[in-house]
PDB file of C-alpha atoms in Angstrom:
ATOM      1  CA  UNK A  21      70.111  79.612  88.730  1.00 55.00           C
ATOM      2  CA  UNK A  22      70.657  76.949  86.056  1.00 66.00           C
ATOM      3  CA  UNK A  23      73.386  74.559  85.551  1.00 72.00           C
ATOM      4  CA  UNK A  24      74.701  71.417  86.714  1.00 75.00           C
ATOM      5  CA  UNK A  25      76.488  70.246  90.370  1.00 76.00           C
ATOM      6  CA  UNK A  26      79.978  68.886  89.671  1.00 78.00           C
ATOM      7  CA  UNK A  27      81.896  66.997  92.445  1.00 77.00           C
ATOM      8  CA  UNK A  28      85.705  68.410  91.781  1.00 77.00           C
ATOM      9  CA  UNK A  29      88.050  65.488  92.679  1.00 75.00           C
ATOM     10  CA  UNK A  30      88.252  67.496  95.957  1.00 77.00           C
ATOM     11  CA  UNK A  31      84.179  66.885  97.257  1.00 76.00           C
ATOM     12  CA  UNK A  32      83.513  69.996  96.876  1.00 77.00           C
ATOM     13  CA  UNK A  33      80.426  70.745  94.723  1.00 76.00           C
ATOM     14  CA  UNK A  34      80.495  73.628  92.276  1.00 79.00           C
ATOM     15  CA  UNK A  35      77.476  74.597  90.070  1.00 78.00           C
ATOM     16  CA  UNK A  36      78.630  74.361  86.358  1.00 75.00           C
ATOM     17  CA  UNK A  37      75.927  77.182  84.973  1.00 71.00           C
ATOM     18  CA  UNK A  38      74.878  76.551  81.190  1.00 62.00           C
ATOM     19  CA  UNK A  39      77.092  73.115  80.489  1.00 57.00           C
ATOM     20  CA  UNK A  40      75.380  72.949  77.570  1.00 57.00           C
ATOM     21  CA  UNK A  41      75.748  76.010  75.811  1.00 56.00           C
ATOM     22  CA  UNK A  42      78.471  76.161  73.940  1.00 52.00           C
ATOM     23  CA  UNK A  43      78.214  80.274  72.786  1.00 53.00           C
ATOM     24  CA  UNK A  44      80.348  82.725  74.379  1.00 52.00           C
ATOM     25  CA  UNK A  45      83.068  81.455  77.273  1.00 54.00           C
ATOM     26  CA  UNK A  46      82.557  80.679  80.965  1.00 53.00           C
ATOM     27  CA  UNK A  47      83.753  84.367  81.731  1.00 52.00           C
ATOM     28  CA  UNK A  48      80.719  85.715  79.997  1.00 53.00           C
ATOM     29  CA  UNK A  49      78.446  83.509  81.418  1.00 48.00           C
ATOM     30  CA  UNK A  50      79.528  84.228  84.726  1.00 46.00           C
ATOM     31  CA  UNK A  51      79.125  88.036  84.335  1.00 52.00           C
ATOM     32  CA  UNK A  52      75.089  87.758  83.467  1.00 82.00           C
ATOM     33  CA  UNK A  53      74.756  87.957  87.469  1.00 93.00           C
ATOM     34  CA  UNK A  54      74.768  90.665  89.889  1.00 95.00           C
ATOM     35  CA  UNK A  55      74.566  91.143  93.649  1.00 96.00           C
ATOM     36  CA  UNK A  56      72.427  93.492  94.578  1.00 97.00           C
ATOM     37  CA  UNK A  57      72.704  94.897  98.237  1.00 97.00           C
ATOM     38  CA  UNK A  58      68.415  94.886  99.058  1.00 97.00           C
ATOM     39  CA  UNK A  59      68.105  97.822 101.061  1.00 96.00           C
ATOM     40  CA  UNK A  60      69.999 100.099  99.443  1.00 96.00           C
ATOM     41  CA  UNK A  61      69.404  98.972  95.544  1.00 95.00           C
ATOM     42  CA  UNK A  62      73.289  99.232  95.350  1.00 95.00           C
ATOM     43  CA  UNK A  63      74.979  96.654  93.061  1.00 96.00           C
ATOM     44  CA  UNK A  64      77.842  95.460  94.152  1.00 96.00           C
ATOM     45  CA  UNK A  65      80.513  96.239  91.927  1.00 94.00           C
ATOM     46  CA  UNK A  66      83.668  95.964  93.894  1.00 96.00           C
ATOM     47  CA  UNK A  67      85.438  94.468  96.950  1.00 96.00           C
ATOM     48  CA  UNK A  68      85.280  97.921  98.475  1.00 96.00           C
ATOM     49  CA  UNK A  69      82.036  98.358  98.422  1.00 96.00           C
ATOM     50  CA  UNK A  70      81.416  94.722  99.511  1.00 97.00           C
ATOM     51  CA  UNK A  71      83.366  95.034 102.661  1.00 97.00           C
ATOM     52  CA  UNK A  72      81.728  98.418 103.358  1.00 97.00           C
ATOM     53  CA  UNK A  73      78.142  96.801 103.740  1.00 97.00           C
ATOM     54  CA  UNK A  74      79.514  93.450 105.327  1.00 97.00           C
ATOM     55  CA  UNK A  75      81.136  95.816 107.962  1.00 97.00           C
ATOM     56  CA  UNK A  76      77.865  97.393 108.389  1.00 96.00           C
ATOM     57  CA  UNK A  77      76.409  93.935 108.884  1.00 96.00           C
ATOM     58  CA  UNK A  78      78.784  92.710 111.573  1.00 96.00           C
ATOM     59  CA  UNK A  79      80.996  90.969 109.177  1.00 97.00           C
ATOM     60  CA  UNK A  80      84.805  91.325 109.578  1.00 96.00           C
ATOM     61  CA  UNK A  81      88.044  90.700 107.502  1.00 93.00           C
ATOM     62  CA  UNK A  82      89.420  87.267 108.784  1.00 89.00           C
ATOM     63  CA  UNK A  83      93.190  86.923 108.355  1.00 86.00           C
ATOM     64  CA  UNK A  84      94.591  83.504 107.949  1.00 77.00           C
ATOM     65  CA  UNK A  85      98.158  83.384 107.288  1.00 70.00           C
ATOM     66  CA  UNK A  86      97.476  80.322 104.538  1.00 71.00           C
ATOM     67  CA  UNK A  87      95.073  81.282 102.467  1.00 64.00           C
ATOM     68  CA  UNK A  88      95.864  85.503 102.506  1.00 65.00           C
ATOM     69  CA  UNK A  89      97.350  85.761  99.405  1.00 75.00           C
ATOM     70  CA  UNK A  90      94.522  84.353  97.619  1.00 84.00           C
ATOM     71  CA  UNK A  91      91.178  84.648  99.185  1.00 90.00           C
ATOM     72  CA  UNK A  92      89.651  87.190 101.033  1.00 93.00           C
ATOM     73  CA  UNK A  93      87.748  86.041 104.067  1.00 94.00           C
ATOM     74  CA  UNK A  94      84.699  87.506 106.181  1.00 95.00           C
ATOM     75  CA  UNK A  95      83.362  85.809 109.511  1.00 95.00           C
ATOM     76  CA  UNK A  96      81.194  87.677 112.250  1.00 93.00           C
ATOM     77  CA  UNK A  97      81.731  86.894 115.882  1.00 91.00           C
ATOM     78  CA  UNK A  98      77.908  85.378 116.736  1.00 91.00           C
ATOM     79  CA  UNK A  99      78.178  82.539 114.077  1.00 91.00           C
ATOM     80  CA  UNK A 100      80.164  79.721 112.650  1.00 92.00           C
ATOM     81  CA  UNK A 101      79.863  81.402 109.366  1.00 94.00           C
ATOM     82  CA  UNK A 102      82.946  82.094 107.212  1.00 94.00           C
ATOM     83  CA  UNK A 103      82.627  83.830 103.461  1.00 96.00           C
ATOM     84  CA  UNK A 104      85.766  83.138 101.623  1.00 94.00           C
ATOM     85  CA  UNK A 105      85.757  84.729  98.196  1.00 95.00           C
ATOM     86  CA  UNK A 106      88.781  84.790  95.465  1.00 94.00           C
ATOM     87  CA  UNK A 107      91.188  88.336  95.994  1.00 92.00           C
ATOM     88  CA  UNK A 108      90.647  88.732  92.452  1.00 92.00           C
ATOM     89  CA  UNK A 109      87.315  90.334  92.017  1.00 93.00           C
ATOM     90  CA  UNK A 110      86.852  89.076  88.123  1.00 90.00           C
ATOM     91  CA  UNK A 111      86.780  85.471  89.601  1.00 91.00           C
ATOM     92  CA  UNK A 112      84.062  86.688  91.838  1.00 93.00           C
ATOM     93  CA  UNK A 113      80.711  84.742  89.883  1.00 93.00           C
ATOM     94  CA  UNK A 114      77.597  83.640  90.951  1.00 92.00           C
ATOM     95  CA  UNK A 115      78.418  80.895  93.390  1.00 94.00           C
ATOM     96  CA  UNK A 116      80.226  83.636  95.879  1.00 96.00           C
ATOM     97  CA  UNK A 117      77.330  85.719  95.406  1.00 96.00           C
ATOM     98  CA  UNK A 118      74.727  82.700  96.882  1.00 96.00           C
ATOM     99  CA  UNK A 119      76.839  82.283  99.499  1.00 96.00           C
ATOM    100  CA  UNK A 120      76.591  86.034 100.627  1.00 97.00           C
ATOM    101  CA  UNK A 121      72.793  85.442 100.135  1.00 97.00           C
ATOM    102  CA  UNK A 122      72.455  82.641 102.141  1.00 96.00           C
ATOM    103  CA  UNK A 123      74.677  83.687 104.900  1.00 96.00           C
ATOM    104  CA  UNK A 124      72.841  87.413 104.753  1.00 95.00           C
ATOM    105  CA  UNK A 125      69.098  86.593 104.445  1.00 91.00           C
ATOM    106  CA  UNK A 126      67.163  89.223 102.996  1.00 94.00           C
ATOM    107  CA  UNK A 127      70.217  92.063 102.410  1.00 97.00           C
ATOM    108  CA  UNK A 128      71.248  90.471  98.802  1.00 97.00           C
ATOM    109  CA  UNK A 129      69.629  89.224  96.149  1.00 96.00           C
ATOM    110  CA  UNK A 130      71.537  87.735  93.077  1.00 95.00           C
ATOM    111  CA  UNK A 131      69.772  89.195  89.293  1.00 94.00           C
ATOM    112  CA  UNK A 132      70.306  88.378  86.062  1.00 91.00           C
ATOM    113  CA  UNK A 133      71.613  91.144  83.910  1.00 85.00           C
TER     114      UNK A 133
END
């Protein structure tokens, strides 16, 4: 993971990867990671299949009425944990995909392509 933290005007950090490379756009950059669901070697490559192993791992859909139309949202019933991730899967990039791994320790691992 390379890059810089950026405070948006918000205070919430973001990781800006590869600042400093000007080649290709942000998109592109974005889309050199993967999730990788561990036991299973699976990438992830959609919502679908996202939800289908969160499911497995005690993770459910949380539905609040403000944010619906934009985010989906996961939260499991034994924590204080909440994944919120955009609805639009080709805004999903590597910061969503650390947050799965952090909140899932040792089911996903993030790889370069």
């Amino acid at each position: 993971m390379s890059g810089v933290w950026v405070f948006n005007k918000n205070g919430v950090m973001r990781l800006d990867e590869n600042p400093y490379n000007q080649s290709g756009s942000q998109q592109q950059r974005m889309r050199r990671k993967i999730l990788v669901h561990l036991p299973t070697s699976e990438v992830v490559s959609s919502y679908k299949s996202l939800e289908r192993i969160l499911k497995g791992l005690g993770w459910e859909r949380y539905y609040n009425g403000d944010n619906a139309d934009h985010l989906l949202q996961f939260h499991k019933r034994t924590s204080i944990d909440l994944i919120s991730l955009p609805r639009d899967f080709s805004k999903f990039n590597s910061i969503h995909m650390y947050d799965i791994v952090v909140k899932n320790p040792n089911v996903f691992h993030v790889r370069d392509i």
